[in-house]
Structure formats: structure tokens, C-alpha cells
């Protein structure tokens, strides 16, 4: 087989498209096939830098790991990084090409991107046995169908069969499946091969009458019912929503090695990016990671992390407005640990000069680190390797801010003053030896009798999670039918479900 393909669409955002795509990739690669993930257009603040220095969605990098291939810009040719409710930075083939409003993007620029998106898909299909594509949002966004380059637009152009994923845990999944199909044009409906139920709890036999009725109404089968799986800390596409304030990152169920747990509070700053940096901490037995937005929630934290953000100056104002800035200053004065990553590192410095991201000009930082930051038009995209605390460290950089370090103790590319650390490096905590050494420093500064587990491997845990996704597909989906779809395309003669769309 060469050039087979499938589009995994969803009834809604967060229906489970990313993890289902990853699960299918892992299942296929375990069968001995050469597989690649693909998402024509992604909107996310969680991104990753490939080895050739291209920025892509973090979810596609995770899916590439599921497929056991090196991620490349071909797998996510268009990445939109929101800078406000109405505008995003457009990243094309891994490099930023400008800032556009939603109206400007959907009004014309998106059409221009269709050809390069299709060229990337075709190149992958010529190289791999199968390309598993992920859609975005819902394929039934009828207001955006004319300029679609990620759902039915590419499905129709590439004649890809489509499986629609629905999250039954939220309720209303039958209406979502039917409505999604019925809102598509006849030519699009021809490619909707069927459905996949995600996050089901309970006895599947109770669901079967509904699945039979759905088949009768649409003429389309359900390819599987995936059970709700706990503890899948797989990379997410979007920043935490306000409704998830106080969310605790899932961690392994294991007791702490030492006598104490370690409490980590992550400031949920606006336009938070790459919050997946803290997943490696959450993987440590005895480390509890929580996202917060109130000053009083920092009081009992042993470590506070100020994460990356697409709006450094905006995040700085937000911290001051909520009293979190004062709380950080008090922590530093008391010698209590604070870690700033990327944008979080920049705002811990003395001074920011920004005529690029916020265009705010000169702004005073929190002054916790002897650093001055100037925003450059060019974006730094890199995969650095170095050492800190006596351990080897790997990371990746995605930032416009250029930091001038004026003092302190060297820490990766940044610096340290007392118990305050700052670095532009994302992903550094995934380096096991460095993470353990850093946590020992934090525990000592916090006065906690916490001991890092000596054998936690973040890479091994991630592989276990990806294998669990592959197991979900293999054990709960009709894999023979899915393989036929990938090889042969959508079945012929699928019925039209009225009313359809123009």
C-alpha cells in the first residue's frame, strides 16, 4: 500500500481528533506500515520546533512520535497562533509570514494557502504507506466551508474518506453525528464514511440501539466505541480555557518517594503557550501541578512557574492586576522558588522593549532577574542542547524576545538569582536527570522532604501513553474496516442526508 489516507474529523473542537489520530498512527505503525500524520491548518499556542528549525503544532509532533517518524513542516504547513480574540500570527511551512485578522485570513489569504497545503499532503502520500489527517473544529462550519483547507476542502480535493469523532461524555453525540452529516453538501457527504464514538463510560450494549438507529437514519456505520481513558497526559492543542481554572495536570498514580509531596502552581497567564512544559513535572510521583489565577493560590506552592505566552506585556499587566506580581515579588524576597519559561522568563526581567508583539514600547518588568529584553521582528526557532545543574539538557526555543543577561548565575540560556530561575528553553524538564536535579533544588529551597523518583523516564511514559492510544484503536475499533477505508477510500453509494448545504 502506498498513499492511503484518512481524515479524522470531529463533531466539535476537543472531541478527541488529536488523540484518535495519534492512536491510529500508533496502531498502523505497529502493523509494519510507514505512517505520517497531517493537519493542513492548526490553530494552537502549543507548538514545537522540528530539527530543521520549523515551527509546527505540538499535537502533530506528538502524532509523529506515535507514528515513530521525525516531525517535519510538511505535517502541519499552516499554524495559526492567536495573539488576541481577532488576530493570529500565520506560520507557513514553519516560519512566521505575518499577523492577520480572522476576517483578513478567511477573506482571502486562506484561499492562497490551499495549494501549498495540498502539495504537502501529496508529498507525504507519495512517501508514506498511509497519511492520517486530522481535521479542525467541525467539518460542518458552513460559514467557513468556501475557504476550508483543513476539513472537507482537503478531503474532497484528495478524495479522502472521513471518519467523524464525537465525544459522548458531553452528551448529544447522536444529534451531533446526524447534524454534522446533514449540514454537508452532497459532494462532501459522499466522503463521510461513518462515525467513531469517543469517551464512553458504561455498558456498550446500552448504546447499540442508538447506533443501529443512526445507521438507519444516515446509512453510515459506527467504526468503534472508545472507552473513557484516564491519565492520558497527551499534548493538547489549545491553551487552558478559563472554565478550567484550577485544573490539575494528570499524573502517574504513585506515592512520593520521600516524605513530602511537592506542590507546583502554574500562573494561567493570558495567551498561555506551551503549557505542556509542565507535563514532565506532573509525571513525577509526588508532584502535584495546578493552574492558578489568584495570588492566594501561590501561598502554599513550593514552586511557581510563569509559563510561555504569546503576549508577554499583556501577561505582565494581568499578573499586576490580579496581585500575582506582588505575590511573586514576595516569594523571591523570601527565597521561595520561581521558574519563568520563555515569555514568563522575559517578564521576570528588568526591562522590556516591545515594538513587535504588543507594540507597547518600553515596559518595566518585575525586576526579579537582571535581564533586558528587546523584541525582534525575526522569530528565534531552535533546538538547543546544553547542561545545567551538572546534567545534560535538551530543549526548543520559540520567541521574538531577545534577552540580554546582565548578571546572576548562568542557567541554560538565561540566569538564576537565588531561587528565581529563567530560561527561553521549552521542554527542558523532559530531560530526566536535569528535572530530578532541579526538583531537588526546589525541595531544598522550599524546605520539603521531597525526593524525586530515581527511575522516572518521561520518554518511556510518553511511549506508554501512545501505546495505550494504539491499544484503544486496536481493541475497540473495527480495524479491518478502518484499514479498508485507508486503502480503498469511502464506500460507494452512501446515501444523502437532507437538507445538506449548498
PDB file of N, CA, C and O in Angstrom, residues 242-290:
ATOM      1  N   UNK A 242     -10.727  29.362  30.490  1.00  0.00           N
ATOM      2  CA  UNK A 242     -10.985  29.968  31.797  1.00  0.00           C
ATOM      3  C   UNK A 242     -11.814  29.034  32.666  1.00  0.00           C
ATOM      4  O   UNK A 242     -11.638  28.958  33.870  1.00  0.00           O
ATOM      5  N   UNK A 243     -12.704  28.265  32.036  1.00  0.00           N
ATOM      6  CA  UNK A 243     -13.566  27.367  32.807  1.00  0.00           C
ATOM      7  C   UNK A 243     -12.770  26.245  33.473  1.00  0.00           C
ATOM      8  O   UNK A 243     -13.279  25.555  34.338  1.00  0.00           O
ATOM      9  N   UNK A 244     -11.506  26.062  33.050  1.00  0.00           N
ATOM     10  CA  UNK A 244     -10.683  25.014  33.632  1.00  0.00           C
ATOM     11  C   UNK A 244      -9.702  25.580  34.653  1.00  0.00           C
ATOM     12  O   UNK A 244      -8.690  24.974  34.949  1.00  0.00           O
ATOM     13  N   UNK A 245      -9.979  26.784  35.174  1.00  0.00           N
ATOM     14  CA  UNK A 245      -9.099  27.364  36.178  1.00  0.00           C
ATOM     15  C   UNK A 245      -8.979  26.397  37.355  1.00  0.00           C
ATOM     16  O   UNK A 245      -9.953  25.847  37.840  1.00  0.00           O
ATOM     17  N   UNK A 246      -7.763  26.204  37.777  1.00  0.00           N
ATOM     18  CA  UNK A 246      -7.550  25.286  38.881  1.00  0.00           C
ATOM     19  C   UNK A 246      -7.429  23.841  38.452  1.00  0.00           C
ATOM     20  O   UNK A 246      -7.341  22.964  39.295  1.00  0.00           O
ATOM     21  N   UNK A 247      -7.401  23.598  37.138  1.00  0.00           N
ATOM     22  CA  UNK A 247      -7.258  22.226  36.666  1.00  0.00           C
ATOM     23  C   UNK A 247      -5.925  21.653  37.127  1.00  0.00           C
ATOM     24  O   UNK A 247      -4.912  22.331  37.130  1.00  0.00           O
ATOM     25  N   UNK A 248      -5.949  20.406  37.511  1.00  0.00           N
ATOM     26  CA  UNK A 248      -4.732  19.722  37.932  1.00  0.00           C
ATOM     27  C   UNK A 248      -4.272  18.833  36.784  1.00  0.00           C
ATOM     28  O   UNK A 248      -5.049  18.045  36.248  1.00  0.00           O
ATOM     29  N   UNK A 249      -3.015  18.976  36.384  1.00  0.00           N
ATOM     30  CA  UNK A 249      -2.488  18.114  35.337  1.00  0.00           C
ATOM     31  C   UNK A 249      -2.462  16.676  35.838  1.00  0.00           C
ATOM     32  O   UNK A 249      -2.096  16.396  36.977  1.00  0.00           O
ATOM     33  N   UNK A 250      -2.878  15.759  34.965  1.00  0.00           N
ATOM     34  CA  UNK A 250      -2.908  14.359  35.347  1.00  0.00           C
ATOM     35  C   UNK A 250      -1.490  13.851  35.563  1.00  0.00           C
ATOM     36  O   UNK A 250      -0.567  14.203  34.839  1.00  0.00           O
ATOM     37  N   UNK A 251      -1.325  13.012  36.550  1.00  0.00           N
ATOM     38  CA  UNK A 251      -0.005  12.473  36.839  1.00  0.00           C
ATOM     39  C   UNK A 251      -0.121  10.980  37.101  1.00  0.00           C
ATOM     40  O   UNK A 251      -1.207  10.436  37.257  1.00  0.00           O
ATOM     41  N   UNK A 252       1.025  10.335  37.125  1.00  0.00           N
ATOM     42  CA  UNK A 252       1.029   8.904  37.408  1.00  0.00           C
ATOM     43  C   UNK A 252       0.528   8.671  38.822  1.00  0.00           C
ATOM     44  O   UNK A 252       0.747   9.479  39.715  1.00  0.00           O
ATOM     45  N   UNK A 253      -0.166   7.561  39.014  1.00  0.00           N
ATOM     46  CA  UNK A 253      -0.688   7.235  40.341  1.00  0.00           C
ATOM     47  C   UNK A 253       0.386   6.456  41.090  1.00  0.00           C
ATOM     48  O   UNK A 253       0.498   5.248  40.989  1.00  0.00           O
ATOM     49  N   UNK A 254       1.221   7.185  41.795  1.00  0.00           N
ATOM     50  CA  UNK A 254       2.297   6.553  42.560  1.00  0.00           C
ATOM     51  C   UNK A 254       2.587   7.435  43.764  1.00  0.00           C
ATOM     52  O   UNK A 254       2.526   8.656  43.673  1.00  0.00           O
ATOM     53  N   UNK A 255       2.903   6.840  44.883  1.00  0.00           N
ATOM     54  CA  UNK A 255       3.197   7.644  46.078  1.00  0.00           C
ATOM     55  C   UNK A 255       4.547   8.334  45.940  1.00  0.00           C
ATOM     56  O   UNK A 255       5.415   7.891  45.174  1.00  0.00           O
ATOM     57  N   UNK A 256       4.755   9.422  46.671  1.00  0.00           N
ATOM     58  CA  UNK A 256       6.058  10.085  46.630  1.00  0.00           C
ATOM     59  C   UNK A 256       7.140   9.185  47.215  1.00  0.00           C
ATOM     60  O   UNK A 256       6.875   8.357  48.087  1.00  0.00           O
ATOM     61  N   UNK A 257       8.359   9.370  46.730  1.00  0.00           N
ATOM     62  CA  UNK A 257       9.473   8.577  47.232  1.00  0.00           C
ATOM     63  C   UNK A 257       9.890   9.087  48.611  1.00  0.00           C
ATOM     64  O   UNK A 257      10.210   8.305  49.510  1.00  0.00           O
ATOM     65  N   UNK A 258       9.880  10.410  48.763  1.00  0.00           N
ATOM     66  CA  UNK A 258      10.221  10.997  50.060  1.00  0.00           C
ATOM     67  C   UNK A 258       9.007  11.128  50.957  1.00  0.00           C
ATOM     68  O   UNK A 258       7.943  10.570  50.686  1.00  0.00           O
ATOM     69  N   UNK A 259       9.145  11.924  52.016  1.00  0.00           N
ATOM     70  CA  UNK A 259       8.066  12.070  52.991  1.00  0.00           C
ATOM     71  C   UNK A 259       7.033  13.109  52.559  1.00  0.00           C
ATOM     72  O   UNK A 259       5.913  13.102  53.068  1.00  0.00           O
ATOM     73  N   UNK A 260       7.411  14.038  51.671  1.00  0.00           N
ATOM     74  CA  UNK A 260       6.529  15.130  51.267  1.00  0.00           C
ATOM     75  C   UNK A 260       6.193  15.055  49.777  1.00  0.00           C
ATOM     76  O   UNK A 260       6.958  14.510  48.977  1.00  0.00           O
ATOM     77  N   UNK A 261       5.055  15.673  49.455  1.00  0.00           N
ATOM     78  CA  UNK A 261       4.767  15.953  48.060  1.00  0.00           C
ATOM     79  C   UNK A 261       5.323  17.341  47.743  1.00  0.00           C
ATOM     80  O   UNK A 261       5.684  18.099  48.638  1.00  0.00           O
ATOM     81  N   UNK A 262       5.382  17.654  46.465  1.00  0.00           N
ATOM     82  CA  UNK A 262       5.831  18.964  46.016  1.00  0.00           C
ATOM     83  C   UNK A 262       4.696  19.602  45.236  1.00  0.00           C
ATOM     84  O   UNK A 262       4.187  19.014  44.277  1.00  0.00           O
ATOM     85  N   UNK A 263       4.289  20.804  45.648  1.00  0.00           N
ATOM     86  CA  UNK A 263       3.146  21.479  45.024  1.00  0.00           C
ATOM     87  C   UNK A 263       3.649  22.538  44.042  1.00  0.00           C
ATOM     88  O   UNK A 263       4.409  23.424  44.425  1.00  0.00           O
ATOM     89  N   UNK A 264       3.191  22.421  42.792  1.00  0.00           N
ATOM     90  CA  UNK A 264       3.610  23.342  41.740  1.00  0.00           C
ATOM     91  C   UNK A 264       2.394  24.131  41.278  1.00  0.00           C
ATOM     92  O   UNK A 264       1.371  23.545  40.900  1.00  0.00           O
ATOM     93  N   UNK A 265       2.488  25.459  41.312  1.00  0.00           N
ATOM     94  CA  UNK A 265       1.413  26.331  40.829  1.00  0.00           C
ATOM     95  C   UNK A 265       1.886  26.997  39.537  1.00  0.00           C
ATOM     96  O   UNK A 265       2.958  27.610  39.499  1.00  0.00           O
ATOM     97  N   UNK A 266       1.079  26.870  38.488  1.00  0.00           N
ATOM     98  CA  UNK A 266       1.402  27.459  37.192  1.00  0.00           C
ATOM     99  C   UNK A 266       0.459  28.633  36.965  1.00  0.00           C
ATOM    100  O   UNK A 266      -0.767  28.461  36.966  1.00  0.00           O
ATOM    101  N   UNK A 267       1.009  29.825  36.798  1.00  0.00           N
ATOM    102  CA  UNK A 267       0.171  31.008  36.562  1.00  0.00           C
ATOM    103  C   UNK A 267      -0.475  30.906  35.183  1.00  0.00           C
ATOM    104  O   UNK A 267       0.224  30.864  34.166  1.00  0.00           O
ATOM    105  N   UNK A 268      -1.798  30.876  35.164  1.00  0.00           N
ATOM    106  CA  UNK A 268      -2.538  30.690  33.901  1.00  0.00           C
ATOM    107  C   UNK A 268      -2.656  32.023  33.161  1.00  0.00           C
ATOM    108  O   UNK A 268      -3.727  32.610  33.041  1.00  0.00           O
ATOM    109  N   UNK A 269      -1.515  32.514  32.673  1.00  0.00           N
ATOM    110  CA  UNK A 269      -1.452  33.837  32.046  1.00  0.00           C
ATOM    111  C   UNK A 269      -2.239  33.860  30.740  1.00  0.00           C
ATOM    112  O   UNK A 269      -2.474  32.823  30.120  1.00  0.00           O
ATOM    113  N   UNK A 270      -2.672  35.046  30.297  1.00  0.00           N
ATOM    114  CA  UNK A 270      -3.358  35.143  29.004  1.00  0.00           C
ATOM    115  C   UNK A 270      -2.455  34.661  27.871  1.00  0.00           C
ATOM    116  O   UNK A 270      -1.232  34.815  27.920  1.00  0.00           O
ATOM    117  N   UNK A 271      -3.083  34.071  26.848  1.00  0.00           N
ATOM    118  CA  UNK A 271      -2.372  33.573  25.667  1.00  0.00           C
ATOM    119  C   UNK A 271      -1.247  32.616  26.055  1.00  0.00           C
ATOM    120  O   UNK A 271      -0.182  32.580  25.445  1.00  0.00           O
ATOM    121  N   UNK A 272      -1.510  31.817  27.088  1.00  0.00           N
ATOM    122  CA  UNK A 272      -0.528  30.860  27.579  1.00  0.00           C
ATOM    123  C   UNK A 272      -0.124  29.897  26.471  1.00  0.00           C
ATOM    124  O   UNK A 272      -0.972  29.318  25.783  1.00  0.00           O
ATOM    125  N   UNK A 273       1.175  29.738  26.277  1.00  0.00           N
ATOM    126  CA  UNK A 273       1.662  28.869  25.211  1.00  0.00           C
ATOM    127  C   UNK A 273       2.568  27.793  25.787  1.00  0.00           C
ATOM    128  O   UNK A 273       3.273  28.004  26.771  1.00  0.00           O
ATOM    129  N   UNK A 274       2.524  26.638  25.147  1.00  0.00           N
ATOM    130  CA  UNK A 274       3.369  25.508  25.542  1.00  0.00           C
ATOM    131  C   UNK A 274       3.280  25.193  27.031  1.00  0.00           C
ATOM    132  O   UNK A 274       4.280  24.961  27.708  1.00  0.00           O
ATOM    133  N   UNK A 275       2.028  25.172  27.531  1.00  0.00           N
ATOM    134  CA  UNK A 275       1.853  24.769  28.927  1.00  0.00           C
ATOM    135  C   UNK A 275       2.173  23.294  29.119  1.00  0.00           C
ATOM    136  O   UNK A 275       2.251  22.810  30.250  1.00  0.00           O
ATOM    137  N   UNK A 276       2.403  22.576  28.001  1.00  0.00           N
ATOM    138  CA  UNK A 276       2.837  21.180  28.086  1.00  0.00           C
ATOM    139  C   UNK A 276       4.223  21.061  28.719  1.00  0.00           C
ATOM    140  O   UNK A 276       4.652  19.953  29.051  1.00  0.00           O
ATOM    141  N   UNK A 277       4.926  22.198  28.890  1.00  0.00           N
ATOM    142  CA  UNK A 277       6.225  22.167  29.587  1.00  0.00           C
ATOM    143  C   UNK A 277       6.117  21.519  30.963  1.00  0.00           C
ATOM    144  O   UNK A 277       7.096  20.949  31.457  1.00  0.00           O
ATOM    145  N   UNK A 278       4.956  21.638  31.600  1.00  0.00           N
ATOM    146  CA  UNK A 278       4.838  21.130  32.977  1.00  0.00           C
ATOM    147  C   UNK A 278       4.423  19.665  33.027  1.00  0.00           C
ATOM    148  O   UNK A 278       4.353  19.084  34.112  1.00  0.00           O
ATOM    149  N   UNK A 279       4.164  19.056  31.877  1.00  0.00           N
ATOM    150  CA  UNK A 279       3.751  17.650  31.887  1.00  0.00           C
ATOM    151  C   UNK A 279       4.824  16.743  32.491  1.00  0.00           C
ATOM    152  O   UNK A 279       4.508  15.743  33.134  1.00  0.00           O
ATOM    153  N   UNK A 280       6.092  17.088  32.227  1.00  0.00           N
ATOM    154  CA  UNK A 280       7.163  16.251  32.780  1.00  0.00           C
ATOM    155  C   UNK A 280       7.194  16.323  34.298  1.00  0.00           C
ATOM    156  O   UNK A 280       7.565  15.349  34.966  1.00  0.00           O
ATOM    157  N   UNK A 281       6.818  17.472  34.867  1.00  0.00           N
ATOM    158  CA  UNK A 281       6.725  17.572  36.327  1.00  0.00           C
ATOM    159  C   UNK A 281       5.569  16.728  36.844  1.00  0.00           C
ATOM    160  O   UNK A 281       5.681  16.037  37.858  1.00  0.00           O
ATOM    161  N   UNK A 282       4.432  16.813  36.136  1.00  0.00           N
ATOM    162  CA  UNK A 282       3.251  16.049  36.557  1.00  0.00           C
ATOM    163  C   UNK A 282       3.489  14.551  36.474  1.00  0.00           C
ATOM    164  O   UNK A 282       2.780  13.768  37.125  1.00  0.00           O
ATOM    165  N   UNK A 283       4.463  14.141  35.679  1.00  0.00           N
ATOM    166  CA  UNK A 283       4.771  12.715  35.559  1.00  0.00           C
ATOM    167  C   UNK A 283       5.577  12.183  36.737  1.00  0.00           C
ATOM    168  O   UNK A 283       5.728  10.976  36.889  1.00  0.00           O
ATOM    169  N   UNK A 284       6.091  13.082  37.565  1.00  0.00           N
ATOM    170  CA  UNK A 284       6.899  12.663  38.711  1.00  0.00           C
ATOM    171  C   UNK A 284       6.005  12.254  39.888  1.00  0.00           C
ATOM    172  O   UNK A 284       5.134  13.015  40.295  1.00  0.00           O
ATOM    173  N   UNK A 285       6.208  11.074  40.458  1.00  0.00           N
ATOM    174  CA  UNK A 285       5.455  10.685  41.654  1.00  0.00           C
ATOM    175  C   UNK A 285       5.637  11.712  42.769  1.00  0.00           C
ATOM    176  O   UNK A 285       6.765  12.113  43.081  1.00  0.00           O
ATOM    177  N   UNK A 286       4.517  12.169  43.322  1.00  0.00           N
ATOM    178  CA  UNK A 286       4.590  13.109  44.420  1.00  0.00           C
ATOM    179  C   UNK A 286       4.614  14.562  44.023  1.00  0.00           C
ATOM    180  O   UNK A 286       4.677  15.434  44.890  1.00  0.00           O
ATOM    181  N   UNK A 287       4.553  14.865  42.713  1.00  0.00           N
ATOM    182  CA  UNK A 287       4.490  16.254  42.257  1.00  0.00           C
ATOM    183  C   UNK A 287       3.061  16.550  41.802  1.00  0.00           C
ATOM    184  O   UNK A 287       2.508  15.842  40.957  1.00  0.00           O
ATOM    185  N   UNK A 288       2.458  17.563  42.391  1.00  0.00           N
ATOM    186  CA  UNK A 288       1.084  17.963  42.049  1.00  0.00           C
ATOM    187  C   UNK A 288       1.149  19.296  41.322  1.00  0.00           C
ATOM    188  O   UNK A 288       1.641  20.287  41.865  1.00  0.00           O
ATOM    189  N   UNK A 289       0.643  19.322  40.078  1.00  0.00           N
ATOM    190  CA  UNK A 289       0.713  20.525  39.248  1.00  0.00           C
ATOM    191  C   UNK A 289      -0.686  21.107  39.087  1.00  0.00           C
ATOM    192  O   UNK A 289      -1.624  20.397  38.709  1.00  0.00           O
ATOM    193  N   UNK A 290      -0.807  22.388  39.369  1.00  0.00           N
ATOM    194  CA  UNK A 290      -2.112  23.042  39.345  1.00  0.00           C
ATOM    195  C   UNK A 290      -1.997  24.388  38.640  1.00  0.00           C
ATOM    196  O   UNK A 290      -1.019  25.117  38.812  1.00  0.00           O
TER     197      UNK A 290
END
